[in-house]
Amino acid sequence: MTTTTSHTPEHTPEHSPGHIPEPLTDPGEPRSGATVTRPARLIHTGSTTEIPIHLLFRADRSDGADRADHPDQAGSEPPDPDALDSAPPVRLRPALPARANKPQPPRPPTTPRVDPDLVERPARVLPGAAGVLAGLCGTAGCAATSWWAGVTPPLAAEALGLTARTGAAGLGPAQWAAYAAAGALALFGFGGLARGGTGRAWVLDLFGRYRGTVRRTGLMWVNPLLLRRRVDVRLRHWRGEPMPAADRGGVALQVAVLVVWRVRDTARATLAVEDHETYLRRCVEAALPRVPVAAPGAGRGAVEAAQDALTRLVAADAEPVGVEVFAVRPVRVEYAPEVAAAMHRRRIAALDAQHRATVLSSVVDSVEDTVTRLTMRGLVELDDHERKVLVKDLTVAFCAGRSETAP
């Protein structure tokens, strides 16, 4: 490496702003009158150093290269240019490709999760005849125990055709045990009787554990220890109160919807949420702000598109709790009170502009037809100026007549 240090003279000629002559100050060279032209330095008190450019980009340096970088420390001659040329090639870091602003795919909507084991399954029940038979057997056992203990009332004995038993031991431990068994059989037999109806189901629960669903109709016997919850599984609908919504332009609306639904999974509808009807209403309220509702007076296509979007959203939210939604139809759409007056004026202005355009089109057609008939039949011969005047007069006359007859 060659380092050249020179000091700027105190007095610099004013006539040479770009370059200044400096004498050679190296002690090894003979002094002569020759001068070397050097570029003027902006910082007069500094020094310049020449560094080979290939040393700035070398990735791996050997010991010889380090000694070449610092010849004063190694105490050797400057490195050979051929050795420097044989240095390993420069390793440049590849440029990173520019990241394209690709649109991120929409995240899938999050749906509520419930217990996967909570699925409707049929419960074990017996025909109603079995319960009636068990109850009658229990009642007969109680009557037989009373006759055995000799405590049957005389009137009941006469009605049953029994004779009073003499020398009965009375109510002892055996009689009380027989009473308990017969009474328990009668209670279980008659207490478990239930009547299933069409469109209704029973959800059975034993000490907080789901035991099954009964969808049978008619008389049946169900374990009386099970807690019964009646669920309506018929096709149902409800019309909600006006709820806030918005159209495609962001104008506030009040929408009343009609929801057609039914309970598909009775276990989830009863045990997964506290009240599935309230949950469905909340789902409808949450879906309305996310779907642009067709404004009042919109076409059939816009109304059907809004209905389909609302149905999909509400059905996806209500499916995990066992509720099946068939349709969510906006039945009453009106502007919110804060924008109703402004939208009414806007609609009137649009209707007025449409009416004016229709009137103007009819007037122009009438004027054109009149002028064409007059000229084609030869009733009048008009030049360009006369034609323009006639068209102007007819237009004014027709417009005045239309305005007078307008409601």
Coordinates of C-alpha atoms in Angstrom, one line a residue:
M1 CA 0.0 0.0 0.0
T2 CA 1.3 3.4 -0.9
T3 CA 0.6 6.3 1.4
T4 CA 1.2 9.9 0.3
T5 CA 1.0 12.7 2.8
S6 CA 1.5 16.2 1.9
H7 CA 0.9 19.5 3.6
T8 CA -0.9 22.4 1.9
P9 CA 1.2 25.5 1.8
E10 CA 0.0 28.5 3.7
H11 CA -0.4 30.8 0.7
T12 CA -2.4 29.4 -2.2
P13 CA -2.5 31.3 -5.4
E14 CA -5.9 32.7 -6.1
H15 CA -5.7 32.2 -9.8
S16 CA -5.7 28.4 -9.6
P17 CA -8.8 27.3 -7.8
G18 CA -9.0 23.9 -9.5
H19 CA -5.4 22.6 -9.3
I20 CA -2.3 23.7 -7.4
P21 CA 1.3 22.8 -8.1
E22 CA 3.2 21.1 -5.3
P23 CA 6.8 20.2 -5.2
L24 CA 8.0 16.6 -4.7
T25 CA 8.9 16.2 -1.0
D26 CA 10.0 12.5 -1.1
P27 CA 13.5 12.2 0.2
G28 CA 14.5 9.4 -2.2
E29 CA 13.9 11.3 -5.4
P30 CA 16.3 14.0 -6.7
R31 CA 15.1 17.6 -6.2
S32 CA 14.4 19.4 -9.4
G33 CA 12.3 22.1 -10.7
A34 CA 9.6 19.8 -12.0
T35 CA 6.2 20.1 -10.3
V36 CA 3.3 17.6 -10.2
T37 CA -0.2 18.9 -10.6
R38 CA -2.5 17.5 -7.8
P39 CA -6.2 18.1 -7.2
A40 CA -7.0 20.7 -4.6
R41 CA -8.1 19.3 -1.3
L42 CA -11.1 20.7 0.5
I43 CA -9.7 19.8 3.9
H44 CA -6.2 21.3 4.0
T45 CA -5.1 19.7 7.2
G46 CA -5.9 16.1 6.3
S47 CA -4.0 13.4 4.3
T48 CA -5.0 11.0 1.5
T49 CA -4.4 7.3 1.4
E50 CA -4.6 5.1 -1.7
I51 CA -6.2 1.7 -1.0
P52 CA -6.4 -1.0 -3.7
I53 CA -10.0 -1.5 -4.5
H54 CA -9.9 -5.3 -4.7
L55 CA -8.9 -5.4 -1.0
L56 CA -12.2 -3.9 0.0
F57 CA -14.2 -6.8 -1.3
R58 CA -12.1 -9.8 -0.4
A59 CA -14.0 -12.5 1.5
D60 CA -11.0 -14.6 2.7
R61 CA -7.6 -13.2 3.6
S62 CA -4.6 -15.3 4.0
D63 CA -1.6 -14.5 6.1
G64 CA 0.3 -13.2 3.1
A65 CA -2.6 -10.9 2.2
D66 CA -2.7 -9.6 5.8
R67 CA 1.0 -8.8 5.6
A68 CA 0.4 -7.2 2.3
D69 CA -2.2 -4.9 3.9
H70 CA 0.2 -3.9 6.6
P71 CA 3.7 -3.8 5.2
D72 CA 5.1 -1.6 8.0
Q73 CA 4.1 -4.2 10.6
A74 CA 5.5 -7.2 8.7
G75 CA 8.7 -5.4 7.7
S76 CA 8.7 -6.7 4.1
E77 CA 8.4 -5.3 0.6
P78 CA 5.1 -4.4 -0.9
P79 CA 3.2 -7.4 -2.3
D80 CA 3.6 -8.6 -5.8
P81 CA 0.8 -7.4 -8.1
D82 CA 0.7 -10.9 -9.7
A83 CA 0.0 -12.4 -6.2
L84 CA -2.8 -9.9 -5.7
D85 CA -4.3 -10.7 -9.0
S86 CA -4.4 -14.4 -8.0
A87 CA -6.6 -13.6 -5.0
P88 CA -9.9 -15.5 -4.7
P89 CA -12.8 -13.9 -6.5
V90 CA -15.0 -11.5 -4.8
R91 CA -18.1 -13.1 -3.3
L92 CA -21.0 -10.8 -3.7
R93 CA -24.2 -11.3 -1.8
P94 CA -27.1 -11.9 -4.2
A95 CA -29.7 -9.3 -4.2
L96 CA -32.9 -10.2 -2.5
P97 CA -35.9 -10.4 -4.8
A98 CA -38.4 -7.6 -4.4
R99 CA -41.4 -8.7 -2.5
A100 CA -44.5 -8.3 -4.5
N101 CA -47.5 -6.9 -2.7
K102 CA -49.6 -10.0 -3.1
P103 CA -53.1 -9.8 -1.6
Q104 CA -53.4 -11.9 1.4
P105 CA -56.0 -14.6 1.2
P106 CA -59.1 -14.0 3.4
R107 CA -59.0 -15.8 6.7
P108 CA -61.7 -18.4 7.1
P109 CA -64.5 -17.3 9.5
T110 CA -64.1 -18.6 13.0
T111 CA -67.0 -20.8 14.0
P112 CA -67.8 -21.7 17.6
R113 CA -66.8 -25.1 18.8
V114 CA -68.7 -27.4 21.1
D115 CA -68.0 -30.7 22.7
P116 CA -67.6 -33.3 19.8
D117 CA -69.0 -36.0 22.0
L118 CA -72.2 -34.1 22.5
V119 CA -74.2 -35.5 19.6
E120 CA -77.8 -36.6 19.6
R121 CA -78.5 -40.3 20.0
P122 CA -81.6 -42.3 20.8
A123 CA -82.5 -43.0 24.4
R124 CA -83.6 -46.4 25.7
V125 CA -87.3 -46.4 26.5
L126 CA -89.9 -49.1 26.9
P127 CA -93.5 -49.2 25.5
G128 CA -96.1 -47.7 27.7
A129 CA -97.8 -51.0 28.3
A130 CA -94.7 -52.2 30.3
G131 CA -95.1 -49.2 32.6
V132 CA -98.8 -49.7 33.1
L133 CA -98.3 -53.4 33.8
A134 CA -95.6 -52.6 36.4
G135 CA -97.9 -50.1 38.1
L136 CA -100.8 -52.5 38.2
C137 CA -98.6 -55.2 39.7
G138 CA -97.4 -52.8 42.4
T139 CA -100.9 -51.7 43.2
A140 CA -102.0 -55.4 43.5
G141 CA -99.0 -56.1 45.7
C142 CA -100.0 -53.3 48.1
A143 CA -103.6 -54.7 48.2
A144 CA -102.3 -58.2 48.9
T145 CA -100.0 -57.0 51.6
S146 CA -102.8 -55.1 53.3
W147 CA -105.0 -58.3 53.2
W148 CA -102.1 -60.3 54.6
A149 CA -101.6 -57.9 57.4
G150 CA -105.3 -57.8 58.1
V151 CA -105.6 -54.1 57.7
T152 CA -107.9 -54.1 54.6
P153 CA -110.9 -51.8 55.2
P154 CA -114.2 -53.7 55.3
L155 CA -115.7 -51.8 52.5
A156 CA -112.7 -52.5 50.2
A157 CA -112.8 -56.2 51.2
E158 CA -116.5 -56.4 50.4
A159 CA -116.0 -54.7 47.0
L160 CA -113.2 -57.0 46.2
G161 CA -115.1 -60.1 47.4
L162 CA -112.5 -60.9 50.1
T163 CA -113.2 -62.2 53.6
A164 CA -111.6 -60.5 56.5
R165 CA -108.6 -62.5 57.7
T166 CA -108.8 -63.6 61.4
G167 CA -105.8 -63.9 63.5
A168 CA -103.6 -61.6 61.4
A169 CA -100.3 -60.6 62.9
G170 CA -100.7 -57.0 61.9
L171 CA -98.0 -54.8 60.3
G172 CA -94.6 -56.3 61.0
P173 CA -91.2 -56.0 59.4
A174 CA -92.2 -58.4 56.6
Q175 CA -95.4 -56.5 55.8
W176 CA -93.5 -53.2 55.7
A177 CA -90.9 -54.6 53.4
A178 CA -93.7 -56.0 51.1
Y179 CA -95.4 -52.6 51.2
A180 CA -92.1 -50.8 50.2
A181 CA -91.4 -53.2 47.3
A182 CA -94.9 -53.0 45.9
G183 CA -95.1 -49.2 46.3
A184 CA -91.7 -48.7 44.6
L185 CA -92.9 -50.9 41.7
A186 CA -96.1 -48.9 41.4
L187 CA -94.3 -45.6 41.5
F188 CA -91.8 -46.6 38.9
G189 CA -94.4 -48.1 36.7
F190 CA -96.8 -45.1 36.7
G191 CA -94.2 -42.4 37.3
G192 CA -92.3 -43.3 34.2
L193 CA -95.2 -43.0 31.8
A194 CA -94.8 -40.3 29.2
R195 CA -96.6 -39.2 26.1
G196 CA -94.6 -38.2 23.0
G197 CA -96.1 -35.9 20.4
T198 CA -95.4 -35.2 16.8
G199 CA -92.8 -32.5 16.4
R200 CA -91.6 -32.7 20.0
A201 CA -88.8 -34.6 21.6
W202 CA -87.5 -35.3 25.1
V203 CA -83.9 -34.7 26.0
L204 CA -83.0 -37.0 28.9
D205 CA -80.4 -36.0 31.5
L206 CA -79.2 -38.1 34.5
F207 CA -77.2 -36.1 37.2
G208 CA -75.8 -33.7 34.5
R209 CA -75.0 -36.4 32.0
Y210 CA -76.7 -36.6 28.6
R211 CA -78.5 -40.0 28.3
G212 CA -80.2 -39.6 24.9
T213 CA -83.2 -38.1 23.1
V214 CA -86.6 -39.6 22.6
R215 CA -88.4 -38.7 19.4
R216 CA -91.1 -41.4 19.6
T217 CA -94.8 -40.6 19.7
G218 CA -97.5 -42.2 21.8
L219 CA -97.4 -43.7 25.2
M220 CA -94.0 -44.8 26.4
W221 CA -92.1 -45.6 29.7
V222 CA -89.1 -43.5 30.6
N223 CA -86.9 -44.0 33.7
P224 CA -88.5 -41.6 36.2
L225 CA -85.0 -40.7 37.6
L226 CA -84.0 -39.0 34.4
L227 CA -84.6 -35.3 34.0
R228 CA -86.8 -34.6 30.9
R229 CA -86.5 -31.5 28.8
R230 CA -89.0 -30.9 26.0
V231 CA -87.7 -29.5 22.7
D232 CA -89.8 -28.4 19.8
V233 CA -88.3 -29.9 16.6
R234 CA -90.9 -28.6 14.2
L235 CA -90.2 -26.1 11.4
R236 CA -90.4 -22.7 13.1
H237 CA -90.0 -19.1 12.1
W238 CA -89.9 -15.7 13.9
R239 CA -90.0 -12.1 12.7
G240 CA -87.5 -9.9 14.5
E241 CA -87.7 -6.3 15.5
P242 CA -86.1 -3.7 13.2
M243 CA -82.3 -4.0 13.6
P244 CA -79.5 -1.7 12.3
A245 CA -77.9 -2.5 8.9
A246 CA -76.4 -0.7 6.0
D247 CA -76.6 -0.8 2.2
R248 CA -73.7 -0.9 -0.3
G249 CA -73.1 2.8 0.0
G250 CA -72.9 2.7 3.8
V251 CA -76.3 4.4 4.3
A252 CA -77.9 3.4 7.7
L253 CA -81.0 1.2 7.4
Q254 CA -83.5 -0.5 9.7
V255 CA -84.2 -4.1 8.7
A256 CA -86.8 -6.5 10.0
V257 CA -86.0 -10.1 9.0
L258 CA -88.0 -13.4 8.9
V259 CA -86.0 -16.4 9.9
V260 CA -87.1 -20.0 9.0
W261 CA -85.3 -22.6 11.2
R262 CA -85.7 -25.8 13.2
V263 CA -83.7 -27.8 15.8
R264 CA -81.7 -30.5 14.1
D265 CA -79.6 -31.8 17.0
T266 CA -81.6 -31.6 20.2
A267 CA -78.6 -32.5 22.4
R268 CA -76.5 -29.5 21.3
A269 CA -79.5 -27.1 21.1
T270 CA -80.4 -27.9 24.7
L271 CA -77.0 -28.5 26.4
A272 CA -74.5 -26.6 24.3
V273 CA -76.1 -23.2 24.9
E274 CA -78.4 -21.7 27.5
D275 CA -81.1 -20.8 25.1
H276 CA -80.8 -21.7 21.4
E277 CA -83.6 -19.2 20.4
T278 CA -81.8 -16.3 22.0
Y279 CA -78.5 -17.5 20.4
L280 CA -80.1 -17.5 17.0
R281 CA -81.4 -13.9 17.4
R282 CA -77.9 -12.8 18.4
C283 CA -76.5 -14.5 15.3
V284 CA -78.9 -12.6 13.1
E285 CA -78.0 -9.3 14.7
A286 CA -74.3 -10.0 14.2
A287 CA -74.7 -11.0 10.5
L288 CA -76.7 -7.9 9.5
P289 CA -73.8 -5.4 9.8
R290 CA -71.6 -7.7 7.7
V291 CA -73.9 -8.0 4.7
P292 CA -74.9 -5.0 2.6
V293 CA -78.7 -5.0 2.5
A294 CA -80.5 -3.9 -0.6
A295 CA -81.9 -0.4 -0.2
P296 CA -85.6 0.3 -0.4
G297 CA -86.8 0.0 -4.0
A298 CA -83.9 -2.1 -5.2
G299 CA -84.2 -4.8 -7.8
R300 CA -85.0 -8.5 -7.3
G301 CA -81.5 -9.6 -7.9
A302 CA -80.0 -7.4 -5.2
V303 CA -82.6 -8.5 -2.7
E304 CA -82.0 -12.2 -3.4
A305 CA -78.2 -11.7 -3.2
A306 CA -78.5 -10.1 0.3
Q307 CA -80.9 -12.9 1.4
D308 CA -78.5 -15.6 0.3
A309 CA -75.5 -14.0 2.0
L310 CA -77.5 -13.5 5.3
T311 CA -78.7 -17.1 5.2
R312 CA -75.1 -18.5 4.7
L313 CA -73.7 -16.4 7.6
V314 CA -76.4 -17.2 10.1
A315 CA -76.5 -20.9 9.1
A316 CA -72.7 -21.2 9.6
D317 CA -72.9 -19.6 13.1
A318 CA -75.9 -21.6 14.2
E319 CA -74.9 -25.0 12.9
P320 CA -72.5 -25.9 15.8
V321 CA -75.3 -25.6 18.3
G322 CA -77.7 -27.9 16.4
V323 CA -79.9 -25.3 14.8
E324 CA -80.6 -25.6 11.0
V325 CA -81.4 -22.3 9.3
F326 CA -83.3 -22.4 6.0
A327 CA -83.8 -18.8 5.1
V328 CA -83.2 -15.3 6.5
R329 CA -85.4 -12.9 4.5
P330 CA -85.5 -9.1 5.0
V331 CA -89.2 -8.4 5.0
R332 CA -89.1 -4.7 5.9
V333 CA -86.3 -2.3 4.9
E334 CA -86.4 1.4 5.6
Y335 CA -83.9 4.1 6.2
A336 CA -82.8 5.0 9.7
P337 CA -84.5 8.0 11.2
E338 CA -81.3 10.1 11.1
V339 CA -81.0 9.8 7.3
A340 CA -84.7 9.2 6.3
A341 CA -85.4 12.9 5.5
A342 CA -82.2 13.3 3.4
M343 CA -82.8 10.1 1.5
H344 CA -86.4 11.1 0.9
R345 CA -85.3 14.5 -0.7
R346 CA -82.7 12.6 -2.7
R347 CA -85.3 10.2 -4.1
I348 CA -87.7 13.0 -4.9
A349 CA -84.9 14.9 -6.8
A350 CA -84.1 11.7 -8.7
L351 CA -87.7 11.2 -9.7
D352 CA -88.0 14.8 -10.7
A353 CA -84.9 14.6 -12.9
Q354 CA -86.2 11.4 -14.5
H355 CA -89.6 13.1 -15.2
R356 CA -87.9 16.1 -16.8
A357 CA -85.8 13.9 -19.0
T358 CA -88.9 12.0 -20.1
V359 CA -90.8 15.2 -20.8
L360 CA -87.9 16.7 -22.8
S361 CA -87.5 13.5 -24.9
S362 CA -91.2 13.5 -25.7
V363 CA -91.1 17.2 -26.6
V364 CA -88.1 16.8 -28.9
D365 CA -89.8 13.8 -30.6
S366 CA -93.0 15.8 -31.1
V367 CA -91.2 18.9 -32.6
E368 CA -89.2 16.6 -34.9
D369 CA -92.3 14.8 -36.1
T370 CA -94.2 18.1 -36.7
V371 CA -91.4 19.8 -38.7
T372 CA -90.8 16.6 -40.7
R373 CA -94.5 16.3 -41.7
L374 CA -94.7 20.0 -42.6
T375 CA -91.7 19.8 -44.9
M376 CA -92.4 16.4 -46.4
R377 CA -96.0 17.3 -47.4
G378 CA -94.9 20.6 -49.0
L379 CA -97.0 22.8 -46.8
V380 CA -94.1 25.1 -46.0
E381 CA -90.7 25.7 -47.5
L382 CA -88.2 26.6 -44.9
D383 CA -84.6 27.6 -45.0
D384 CA -82.2 26.9 -42.1
H385 CA -83.0 30.1 -40.2
E386 CA -86.7 29.7 -40.5
R387 CA -86.4 26.0 -39.5
K388 CA -84.5 27.0 -36.4
V389 CA -87.1 29.6 -35.5
L390 CA -89.9 27.1 -36.0
V391 CA -88.2 24.4 -33.9
K392 CA -87.7 27.0 -31.1
D393 CA -91.3 28.2 -31.1
L394 CA -92.7 24.7 -31.2
T395 CA -90.4 23.6 -28.3
V396 CA -91.5 26.5 -26.2
A397 CA -95.2 25.8 -27.0
F398 CA -95.0 22.1 -26.2
C399 CA -93.0 22.6 -23.0
A400 CA -95.5 25.3 -21.8
G401 CA -98.4 23.0 -22.6
R402 CA -96.8 20.1 -20.7
S403 CA -96.1 22.2 -17.6
E404 CA -99.7 23.4 -17.5
T405 CA -101.2 19.9 -17.7
A406 CA -98.6 18.4 -15.3
P407 CA -100.1 17.5 -11.9

